XYZ file of C-alpha atoms in Angstrom:
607
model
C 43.992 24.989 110.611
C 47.192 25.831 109.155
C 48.987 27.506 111.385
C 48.025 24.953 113.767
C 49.605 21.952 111.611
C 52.726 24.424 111.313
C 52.945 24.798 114.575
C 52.453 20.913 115.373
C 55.346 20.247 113.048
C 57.797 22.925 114.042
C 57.241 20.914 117.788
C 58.210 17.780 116.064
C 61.137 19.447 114.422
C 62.647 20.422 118.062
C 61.957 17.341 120.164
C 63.772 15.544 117.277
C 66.927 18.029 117.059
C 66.734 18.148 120.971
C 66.349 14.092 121.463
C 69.186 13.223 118.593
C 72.578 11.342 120.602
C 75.328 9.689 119.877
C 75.688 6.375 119.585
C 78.234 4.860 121.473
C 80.954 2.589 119.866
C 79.098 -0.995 120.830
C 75.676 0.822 119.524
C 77.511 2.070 116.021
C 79.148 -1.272 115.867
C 75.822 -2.792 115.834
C 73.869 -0.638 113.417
C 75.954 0.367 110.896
C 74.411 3.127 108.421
C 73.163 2.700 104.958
C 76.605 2.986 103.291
C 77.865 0.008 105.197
C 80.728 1.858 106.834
C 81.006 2.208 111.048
C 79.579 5.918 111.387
C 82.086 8.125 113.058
C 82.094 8.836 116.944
C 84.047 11.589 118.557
C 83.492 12.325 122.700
C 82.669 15.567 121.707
C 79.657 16.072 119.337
C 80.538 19.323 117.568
C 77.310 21.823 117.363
C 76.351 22.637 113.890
C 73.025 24.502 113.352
C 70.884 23.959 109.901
C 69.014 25.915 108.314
C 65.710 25.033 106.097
C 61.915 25.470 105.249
C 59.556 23.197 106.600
C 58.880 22.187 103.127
C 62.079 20.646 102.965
C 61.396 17.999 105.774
C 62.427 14.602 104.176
C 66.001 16.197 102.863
C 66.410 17.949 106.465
C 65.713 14.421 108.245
C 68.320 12.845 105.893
C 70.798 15.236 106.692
C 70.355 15.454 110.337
C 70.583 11.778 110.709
C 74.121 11.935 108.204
C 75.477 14.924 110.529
C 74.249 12.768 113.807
C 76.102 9.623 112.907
C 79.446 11.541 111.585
C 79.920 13.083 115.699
C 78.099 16.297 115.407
C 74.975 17.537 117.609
C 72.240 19.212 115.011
C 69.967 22.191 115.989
C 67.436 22.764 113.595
C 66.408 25.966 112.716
C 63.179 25.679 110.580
C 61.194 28.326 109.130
C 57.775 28.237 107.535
C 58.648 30.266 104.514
C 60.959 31.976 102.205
C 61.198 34.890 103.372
C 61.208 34.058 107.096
C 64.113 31.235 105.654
C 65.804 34.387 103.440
C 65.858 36.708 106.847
C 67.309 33.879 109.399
C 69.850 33.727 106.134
C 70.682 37.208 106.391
C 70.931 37.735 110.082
C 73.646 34.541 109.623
C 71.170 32.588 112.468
C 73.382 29.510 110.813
C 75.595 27.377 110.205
C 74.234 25.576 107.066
C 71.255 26.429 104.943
C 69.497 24.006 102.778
C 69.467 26.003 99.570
C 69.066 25.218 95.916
C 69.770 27.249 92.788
C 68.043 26.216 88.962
C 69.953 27.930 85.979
C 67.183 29.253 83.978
C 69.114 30.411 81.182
C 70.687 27.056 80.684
C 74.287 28.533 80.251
C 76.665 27.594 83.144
C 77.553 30.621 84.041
C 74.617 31.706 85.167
C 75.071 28.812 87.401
C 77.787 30.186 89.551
C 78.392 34.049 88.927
C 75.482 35.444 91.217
C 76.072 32.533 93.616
C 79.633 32.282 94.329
C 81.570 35.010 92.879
C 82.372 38.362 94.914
C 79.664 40.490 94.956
C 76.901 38.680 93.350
C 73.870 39.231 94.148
C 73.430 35.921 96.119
C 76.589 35.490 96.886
C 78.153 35.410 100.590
C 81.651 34.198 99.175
C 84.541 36.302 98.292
C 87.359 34.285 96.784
C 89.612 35.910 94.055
C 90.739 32.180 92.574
C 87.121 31.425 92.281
C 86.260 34.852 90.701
C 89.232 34.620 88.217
C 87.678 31.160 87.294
C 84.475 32.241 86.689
C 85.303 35.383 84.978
C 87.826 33.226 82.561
C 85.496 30.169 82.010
C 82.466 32.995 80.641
C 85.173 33.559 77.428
C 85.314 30.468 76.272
C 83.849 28.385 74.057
C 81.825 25.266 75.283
C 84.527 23.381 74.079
C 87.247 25.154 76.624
C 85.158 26.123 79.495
C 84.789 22.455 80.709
C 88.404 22.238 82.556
C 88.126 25.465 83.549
C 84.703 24.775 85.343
C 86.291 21.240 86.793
C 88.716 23.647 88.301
C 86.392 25.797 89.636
C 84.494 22.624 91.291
C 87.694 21.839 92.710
C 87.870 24.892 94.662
C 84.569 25.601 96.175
C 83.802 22.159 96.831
C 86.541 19.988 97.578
C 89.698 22.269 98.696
C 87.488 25.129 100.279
C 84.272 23.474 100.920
C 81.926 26.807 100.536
C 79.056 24.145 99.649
C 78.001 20.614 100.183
C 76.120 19.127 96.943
C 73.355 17.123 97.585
C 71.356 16.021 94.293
C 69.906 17.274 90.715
C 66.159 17.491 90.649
C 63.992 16.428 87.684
C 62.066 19.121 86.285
C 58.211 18.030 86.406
C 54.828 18.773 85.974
C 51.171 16.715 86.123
C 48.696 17.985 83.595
C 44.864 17.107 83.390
C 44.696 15.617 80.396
C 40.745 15.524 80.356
C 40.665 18.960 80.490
C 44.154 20.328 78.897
C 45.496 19.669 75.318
C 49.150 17.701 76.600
C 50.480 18.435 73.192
C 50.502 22.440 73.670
C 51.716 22.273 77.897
C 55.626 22.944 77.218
C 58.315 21.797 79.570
C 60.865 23.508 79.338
C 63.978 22.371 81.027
C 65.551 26.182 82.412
C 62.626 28.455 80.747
C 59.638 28.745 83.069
C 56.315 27.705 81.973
C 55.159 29.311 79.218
C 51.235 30.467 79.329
C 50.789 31.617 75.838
C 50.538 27.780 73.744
C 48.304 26.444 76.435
C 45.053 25.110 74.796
C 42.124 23.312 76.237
C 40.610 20.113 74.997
C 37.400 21.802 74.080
C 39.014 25.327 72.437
C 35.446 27.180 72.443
C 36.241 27.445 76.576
C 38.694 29.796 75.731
C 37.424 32.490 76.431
C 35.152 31.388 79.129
C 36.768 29.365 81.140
C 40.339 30.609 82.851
C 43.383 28.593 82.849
C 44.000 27.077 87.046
C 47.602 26.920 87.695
C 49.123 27.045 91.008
C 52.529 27.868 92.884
C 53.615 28.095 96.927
C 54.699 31.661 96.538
C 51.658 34.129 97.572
C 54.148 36.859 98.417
C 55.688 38.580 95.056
C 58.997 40.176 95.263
C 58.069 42.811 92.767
C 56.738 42.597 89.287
C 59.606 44.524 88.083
C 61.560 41.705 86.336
C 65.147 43.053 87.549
C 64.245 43.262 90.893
C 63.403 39.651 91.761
C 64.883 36.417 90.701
C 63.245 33.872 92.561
C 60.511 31.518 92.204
C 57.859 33.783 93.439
C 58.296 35.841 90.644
C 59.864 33.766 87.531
C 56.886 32.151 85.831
C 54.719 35.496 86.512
C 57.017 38.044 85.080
C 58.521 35.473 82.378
C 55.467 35.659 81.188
C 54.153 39.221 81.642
C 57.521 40.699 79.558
C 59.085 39.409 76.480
C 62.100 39.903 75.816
C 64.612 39.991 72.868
C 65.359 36.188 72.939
C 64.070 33.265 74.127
C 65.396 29.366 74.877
C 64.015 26.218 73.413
C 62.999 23.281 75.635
C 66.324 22.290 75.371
C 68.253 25.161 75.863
C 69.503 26.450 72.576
C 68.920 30.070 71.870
C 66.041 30.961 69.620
C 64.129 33.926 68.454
C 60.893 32.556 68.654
C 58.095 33.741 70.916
C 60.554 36.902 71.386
C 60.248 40.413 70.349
C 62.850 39.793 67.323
C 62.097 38.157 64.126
C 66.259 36.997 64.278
C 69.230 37.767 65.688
C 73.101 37.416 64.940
C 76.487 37.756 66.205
C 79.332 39.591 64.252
C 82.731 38.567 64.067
C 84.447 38.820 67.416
C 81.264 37.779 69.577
C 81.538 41.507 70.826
C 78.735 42.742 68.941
C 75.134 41.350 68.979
C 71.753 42.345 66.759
C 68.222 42.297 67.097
C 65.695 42.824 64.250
C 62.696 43.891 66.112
C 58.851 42.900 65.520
C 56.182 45.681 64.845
C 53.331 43.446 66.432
C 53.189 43.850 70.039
C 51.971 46.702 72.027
C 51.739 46.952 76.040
C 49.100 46.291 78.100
C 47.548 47.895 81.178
C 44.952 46.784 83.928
C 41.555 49.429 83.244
C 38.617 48.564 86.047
C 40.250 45.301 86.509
C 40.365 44.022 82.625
C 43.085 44.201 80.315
C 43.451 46.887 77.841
C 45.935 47.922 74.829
C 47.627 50.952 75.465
C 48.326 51.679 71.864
C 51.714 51.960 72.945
C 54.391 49.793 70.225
C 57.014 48.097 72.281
C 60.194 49.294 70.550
C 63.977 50.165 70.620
C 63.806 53.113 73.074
C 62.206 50.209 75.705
C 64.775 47.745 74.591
C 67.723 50.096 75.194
C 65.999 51.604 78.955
C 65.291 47.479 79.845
C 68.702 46.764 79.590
C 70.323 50.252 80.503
C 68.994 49.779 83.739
C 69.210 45.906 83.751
C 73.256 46.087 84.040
C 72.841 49.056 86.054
C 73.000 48.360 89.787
C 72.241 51.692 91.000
C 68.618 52.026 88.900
C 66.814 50.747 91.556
C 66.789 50.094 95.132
C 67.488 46.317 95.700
C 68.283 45.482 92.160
C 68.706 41.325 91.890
C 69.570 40.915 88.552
C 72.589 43.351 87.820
C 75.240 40.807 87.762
C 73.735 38.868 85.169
C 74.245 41.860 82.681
C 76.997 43.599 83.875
C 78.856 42.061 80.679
C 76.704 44.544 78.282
C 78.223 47.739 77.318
C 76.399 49.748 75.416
C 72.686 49.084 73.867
C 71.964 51.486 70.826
C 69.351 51.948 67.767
C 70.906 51.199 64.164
C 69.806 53.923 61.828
C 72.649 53.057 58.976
C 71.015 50.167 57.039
C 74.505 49.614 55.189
C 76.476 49.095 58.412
C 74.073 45.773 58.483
C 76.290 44.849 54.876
C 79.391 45.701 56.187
C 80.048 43.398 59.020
C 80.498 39.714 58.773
C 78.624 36.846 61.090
C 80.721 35.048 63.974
C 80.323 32.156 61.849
C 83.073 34.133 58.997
C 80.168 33.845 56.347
C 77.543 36.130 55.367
C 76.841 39.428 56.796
C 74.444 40.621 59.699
C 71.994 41.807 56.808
C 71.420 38.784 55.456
C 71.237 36.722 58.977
C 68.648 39.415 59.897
C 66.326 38.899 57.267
C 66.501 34.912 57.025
C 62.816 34.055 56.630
C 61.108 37.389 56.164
C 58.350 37.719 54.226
C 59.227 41.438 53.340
C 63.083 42.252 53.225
C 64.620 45.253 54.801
C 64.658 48.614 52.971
C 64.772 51.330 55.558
C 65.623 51.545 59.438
C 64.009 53.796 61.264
C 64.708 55.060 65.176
C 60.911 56.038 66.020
C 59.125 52.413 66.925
C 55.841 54.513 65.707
C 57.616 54.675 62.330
C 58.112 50.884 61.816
C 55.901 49.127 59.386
C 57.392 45.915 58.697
C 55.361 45.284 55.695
C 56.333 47.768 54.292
C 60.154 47.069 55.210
C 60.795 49.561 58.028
C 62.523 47.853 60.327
C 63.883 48.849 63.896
C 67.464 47.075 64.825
C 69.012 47.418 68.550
C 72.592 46.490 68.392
C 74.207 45.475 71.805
C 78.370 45.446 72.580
C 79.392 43.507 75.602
C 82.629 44.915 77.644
C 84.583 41.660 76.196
C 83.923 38.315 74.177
C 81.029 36.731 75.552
C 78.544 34.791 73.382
C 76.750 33.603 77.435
C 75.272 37.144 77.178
C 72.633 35.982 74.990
C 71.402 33.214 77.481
C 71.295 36.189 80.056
C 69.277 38.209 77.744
C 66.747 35.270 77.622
C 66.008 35.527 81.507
C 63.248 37.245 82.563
C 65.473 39.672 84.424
C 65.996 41.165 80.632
C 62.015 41.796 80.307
C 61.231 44.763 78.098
C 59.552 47.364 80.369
C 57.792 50.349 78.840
C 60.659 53.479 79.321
C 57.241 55.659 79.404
C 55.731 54.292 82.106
C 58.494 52.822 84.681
C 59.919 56.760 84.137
C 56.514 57.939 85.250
C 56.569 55.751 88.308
C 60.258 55.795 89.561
C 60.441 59.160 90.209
C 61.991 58.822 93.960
C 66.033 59.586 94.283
C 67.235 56.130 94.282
C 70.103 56.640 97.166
C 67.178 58.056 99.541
C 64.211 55.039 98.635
C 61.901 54.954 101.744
C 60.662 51.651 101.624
C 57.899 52.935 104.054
C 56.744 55.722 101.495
C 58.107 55.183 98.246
C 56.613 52.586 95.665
C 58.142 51.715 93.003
C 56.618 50.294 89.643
C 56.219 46.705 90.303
C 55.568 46.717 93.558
C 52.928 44.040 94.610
C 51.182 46.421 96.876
C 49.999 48.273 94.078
C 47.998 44.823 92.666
C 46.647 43.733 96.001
C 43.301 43.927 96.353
C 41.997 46.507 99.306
C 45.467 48.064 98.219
C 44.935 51.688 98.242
C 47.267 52.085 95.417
C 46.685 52.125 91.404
C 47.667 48.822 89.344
C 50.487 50.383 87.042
C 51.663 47.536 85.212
C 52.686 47.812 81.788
C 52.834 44.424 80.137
C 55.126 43.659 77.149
C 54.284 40.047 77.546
C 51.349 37.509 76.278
C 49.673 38.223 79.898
C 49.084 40.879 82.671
C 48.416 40.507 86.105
C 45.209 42.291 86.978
C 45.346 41.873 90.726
C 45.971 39.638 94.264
C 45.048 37.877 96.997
C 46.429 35.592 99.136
C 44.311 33.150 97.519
C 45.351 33.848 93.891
C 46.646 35.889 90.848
C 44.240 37.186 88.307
C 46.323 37.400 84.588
C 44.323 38.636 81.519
C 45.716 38.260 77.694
C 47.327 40.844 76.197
C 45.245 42.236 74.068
C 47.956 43.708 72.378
C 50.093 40.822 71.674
C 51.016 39.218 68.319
C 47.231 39.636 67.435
C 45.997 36.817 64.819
C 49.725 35.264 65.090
C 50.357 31.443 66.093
C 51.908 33.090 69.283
C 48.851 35.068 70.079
C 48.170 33.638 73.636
C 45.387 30.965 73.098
C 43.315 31.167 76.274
C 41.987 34.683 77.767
C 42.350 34.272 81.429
C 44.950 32.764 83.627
C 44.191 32.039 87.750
C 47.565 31.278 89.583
C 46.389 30.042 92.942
C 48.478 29.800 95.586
C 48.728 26.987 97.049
C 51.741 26.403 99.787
C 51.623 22.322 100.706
C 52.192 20.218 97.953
C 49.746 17.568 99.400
C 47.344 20.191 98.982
C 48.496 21.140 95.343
C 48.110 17.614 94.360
C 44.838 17.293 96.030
C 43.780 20.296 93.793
C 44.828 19.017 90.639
C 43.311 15.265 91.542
C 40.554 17.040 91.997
C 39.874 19.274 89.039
C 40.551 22.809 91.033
C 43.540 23.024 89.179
C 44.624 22.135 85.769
C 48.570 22.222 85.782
C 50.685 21.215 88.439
C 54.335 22.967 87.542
C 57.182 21.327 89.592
C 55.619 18.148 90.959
C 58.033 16.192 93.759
C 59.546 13.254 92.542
C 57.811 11.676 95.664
C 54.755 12.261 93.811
C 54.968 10.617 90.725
C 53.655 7.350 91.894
C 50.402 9.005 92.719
C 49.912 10.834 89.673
C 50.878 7.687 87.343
C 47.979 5.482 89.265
C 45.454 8.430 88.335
C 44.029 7.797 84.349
C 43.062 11.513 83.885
C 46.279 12.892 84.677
C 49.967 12.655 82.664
C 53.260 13.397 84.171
C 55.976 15.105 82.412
C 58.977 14.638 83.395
C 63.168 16.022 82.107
C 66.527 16.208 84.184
C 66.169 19.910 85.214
C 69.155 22.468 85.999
C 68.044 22.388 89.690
C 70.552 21.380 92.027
C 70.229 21.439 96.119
C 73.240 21.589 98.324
C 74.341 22.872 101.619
C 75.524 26.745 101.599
C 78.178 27.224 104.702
C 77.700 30.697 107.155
C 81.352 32.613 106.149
C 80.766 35.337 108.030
C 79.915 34.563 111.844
C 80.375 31.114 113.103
C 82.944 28.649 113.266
C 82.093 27.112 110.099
C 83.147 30.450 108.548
C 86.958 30.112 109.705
C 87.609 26.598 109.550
C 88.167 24.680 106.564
C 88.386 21.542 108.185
C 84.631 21.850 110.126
C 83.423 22.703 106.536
C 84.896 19.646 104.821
C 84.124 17.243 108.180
C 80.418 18.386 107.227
C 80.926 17.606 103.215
C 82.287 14.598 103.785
C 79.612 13.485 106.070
C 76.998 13.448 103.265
C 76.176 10.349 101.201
C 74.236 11.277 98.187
C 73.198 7.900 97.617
C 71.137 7.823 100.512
C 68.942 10.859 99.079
C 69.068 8.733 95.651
C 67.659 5.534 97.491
C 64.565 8.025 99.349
C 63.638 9.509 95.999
C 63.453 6.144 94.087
C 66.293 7.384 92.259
C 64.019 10.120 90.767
C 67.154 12.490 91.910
C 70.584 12.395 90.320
C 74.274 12.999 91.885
C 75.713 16.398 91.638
C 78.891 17.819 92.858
C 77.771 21.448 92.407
C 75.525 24.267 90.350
C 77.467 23.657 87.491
C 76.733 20.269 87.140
C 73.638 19.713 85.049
C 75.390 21.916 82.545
C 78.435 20.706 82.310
C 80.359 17.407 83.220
C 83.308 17.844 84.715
C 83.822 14.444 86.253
C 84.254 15.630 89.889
C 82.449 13.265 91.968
C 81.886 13.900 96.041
C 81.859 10.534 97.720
C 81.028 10.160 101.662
C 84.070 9.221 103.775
C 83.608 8.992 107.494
C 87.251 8.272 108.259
C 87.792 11.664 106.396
C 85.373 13.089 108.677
C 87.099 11.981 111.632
C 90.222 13.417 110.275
C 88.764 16.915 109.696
C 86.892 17.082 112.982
C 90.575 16.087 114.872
C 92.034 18.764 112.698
C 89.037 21.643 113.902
C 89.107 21.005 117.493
C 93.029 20.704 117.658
C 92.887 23.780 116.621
C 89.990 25.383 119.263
């Protein structure tokens, strides 16, 4: 059934693209668009090709009909999705994708260093100006980095036109409140959504009844957090590894929920430490249930997580180097009076005493075995990370659940293949979603740092158990025992789920939804301005788009934001790039079809 409705509306999709004209000058003169200007007309409709899931329909229809009525002839190219989106993308079968980017780390450069800067890991620009921006605006303060950032809007939108902005999302989710405590369902607005606080109504179902939750992903780009950074992954392994940090809802930097009872920066925001807890142990999947390993999560993890986090060669097809490549050196602090002999950031007070804000039992001894820390007895483990320059955005980074603690133990155990000859057709590495699939003839190896661990897979769902092992008898021991992701692609079909009790949570609900959910009394909609913005990404390797300025700009010009404001019910807010949810830089893209016109005459002079 539905690969048939696929099918149906991929047909649509063409005889649309293939039926689109242009109108002539008496037909434009007589139906003006929505902005109220005379859409341009050239006698040549330029061919630009776009990019997109099906899921994206309504945006895709919006821009077609923008591109139409600015002179240009659109060929769809829709794909069914991600990955069949993600290898079109790579084979450059484009001239525009529809892509979108959400900074979960709520720092801003997070927001453009894998996307735009040379060598990212998403990034198919290389542009030295924009690098030096982006290394120069990661330096400074919040209070300098704004006019640096403006600057760097100014160049990849406006005078090189690498991307088209269309809106900011709001970040939103629909919980069952007849079922679901509200007050303990966090919405976070870059963190994913975290598992462990989630109560029912009636807490003696906790440990009979599982937790329904649902997301479109059923493929899993690996359950090793530095290998995927996408949204198949980001809720699962966000919550499967902790890590030494974490963000509030709002985006400030926090130790709670982390492995570290506090943290603090030293003077020169070079150096950065980490008092570790003594309370959390990994878990492992044993005939399908959750088990403690008896194994501490300590420094020697912490140090191997991030060694190989900033390291791109540690793995084959490692996603998440760039975000650390600013950490030098992790190491274990033995000296306990090196902690009184260097002063906070802040020019007061040393790391000692930031360290042990709050403890019940102060620090008396450091110790570099984890199986030698008793923190009641005030043996303490410290991990002290230096970053290659100033850079007080490392900490967001280290809050992403790229920076998961992994046990060293068992990832060594598993990754024994020579990196520079992986077979993907023999080798499997730890993480690797074959080895929770169910008829998989391969062992579930997954060591869990986190409040939950995924037991195994369908294509139907994603079995997670608690922890057994984590923060036991603490108020950040996870509350309910089992977790069911289903996977559910359609979002009519995700909200028909939750309407109808199969699911309990539904995590990133479109604004097109809202009215729907409102009119329904046993369901409450949550709703924040999230860091997700969705713009147009230009081809700049194979097509024309890729060598001419002025086809790239006819395109960003042709795109009226409002109209995408006036669709959503202005549930969707103006953006002018990545950057701007984060920061406001008072850029401000504004659809000009006489500058189109310009552009275009510019390109095909030029042919």
């Amino acid at each position: 059934m539905k690969k048939s409705s696929l099918l149906a509306l991929l047909l649509t999709f063409v005889l649309v693209a293939s039926g689109c004209s242009v109108k002539t000058k008496t037909d434009a003169a007589s139906n003006p668009d929505n902005s109220g200007t005379t859409p341009v007309q050239n006698n040549t409709p330029v061919d630009i090709e776009v990019l997109s899931m099906s899921s994206n329909e309504s945006d895709i229809n919006i821009i077609r009909d923008q591109l139409t009525k600015n002179g240009f002839n659109v060929k769809l190219n829709i794909q069914p999705d991600y990955g069949s989106f993600k290898a079109q993308e790579d084979a450059g079968n484009f001239d525009i994708a529809l892509s979108s980017w959400t900074t979960v780390t709520g720092n801003p450069d997070y927001a453009v260093r894998s996307l735009f800067k040379t060598g990212g890991d998403y990034s198919i620009i290389s542009d030295p100006e924009l690098d030096k921006l982006i290394d120069e605006a990661a330096t400074q303060t919040p209070d300098q980095y704004t006019e640096t950032y403006k600057q760097l809007e100014q160049r990849l939108v406006f005078d090189k036109a690498y991307i088209a902005p269309l809106y900011i999302s709001l970040k939103s989710q629909a919980v069952n409140k007849d079922v679901l405590n509200p007050d303990t369902v966090r919405l976070s607005k870059s963190r994913a959504l975290a598992w462990e606080s989630i109560d029912f109504n009636d807490t003696s179902k906790r440990d009979k009844e599982p937790l329904i939750l649902t997301q479109s992903a059923s493929v899993l780009t690996s359950l090793d957090p530095i290998k995927g950074n996408d949204g198949s992954i980001n809720q699962l392994n966000t919550n499967m590894y902790v890590r030494l940090i974490n963000l509030t809802d709002d985006d400030k930097i926090t130790s709670d929920g982390s492995l570290s009872y506090n943290h603090s920066i030293a003077e020169g925001n070079t150096e950065y430490y980490f008092l570790l807890r003594d309370d959390i142990n990994f878990a492992k999947i044993d005939n399908k249930k959750a088990a403690d390993t008896g194994e501490r999560v300590g420094a020697d993890d912490v140090i191997f997580s991030l060694d190989r986090a900033k390291d791109k060669n540690s793995v084959p097809d490692h996603r998440t180097y760039s975000l650390h490549e600013h950490i030098k050196t992790i190491e274990t602090v033995t000296d306990l009076t090196a902690l009184d002999n260097v002063k906070q950031s802040s020019g007061s007070g040393t790391i000692k005493e930031a360290l042990e804000a709050g403890l019940d039992t102060k620090i008396k001894e450091l110790v570099a075995d984890k199986n030698q820390a008793d923190n009641k007895a005030g043996k303490y483990q410290v991990v002290k990370l230096t970053t290659t320059e100033p850079f007080p955005q490392v900490l967001n980074y280290l809050a992403h659940q790229s920076a998961g603690i992994v046990s060293k133990k068992q990832v060594e155990s598993i990754n024994t293949y020579d990196v520079a000859k992986f077979d993907v057709n023999k080798d499997i590495p730890y993480g690797d979603q074959n080895t929770v699939t169910e008829g998989s003839k391969y062992n579930n190896t997954l060591y869990a740092s986190g409040p939950y661990i995924l037991s195994y897979k369908n294509d139907y769902e994603g079995i997670f158990y608690k922890n057994p092992g984590y923060r036991k008898g603490t108020e950040s021991e996870p509350k309910i025992s089992t977790v069911k992701v289903r996977f559910i692609a359609d979002t009519d079909s995700a909200l028909s789920a939750l309407r109808s009790g199969e699911i309990h949570l539904y995590y990133g609900v479109p604004e097109t939804k809202f009215d729907t959910i409102e009119s329904d009394s046993k369901l409450k909609l949550q709703s924040i301005e999230s860091n997700a913005v969705s713009y147009l990404l230009f081809n700049t390797s194979n097509r024309d788009v890729a060598k001419s300025d002025d086809l790239r700009k006819a395109v960003l010009y042709s795109i009226n934001q409002d109209e995408f404001l006036q669709f959503y019910n202005n549930k969707k807010i103006k953006a002018v790039s990545t950057v701007s949810p984060i920061v406001k830089t008072g850029n401000e893209l504004t659809a000009d079809p006489a500058k189109v016109k310009e552009y275009l005459d510019k390109y095909n002079a030029a042919k």
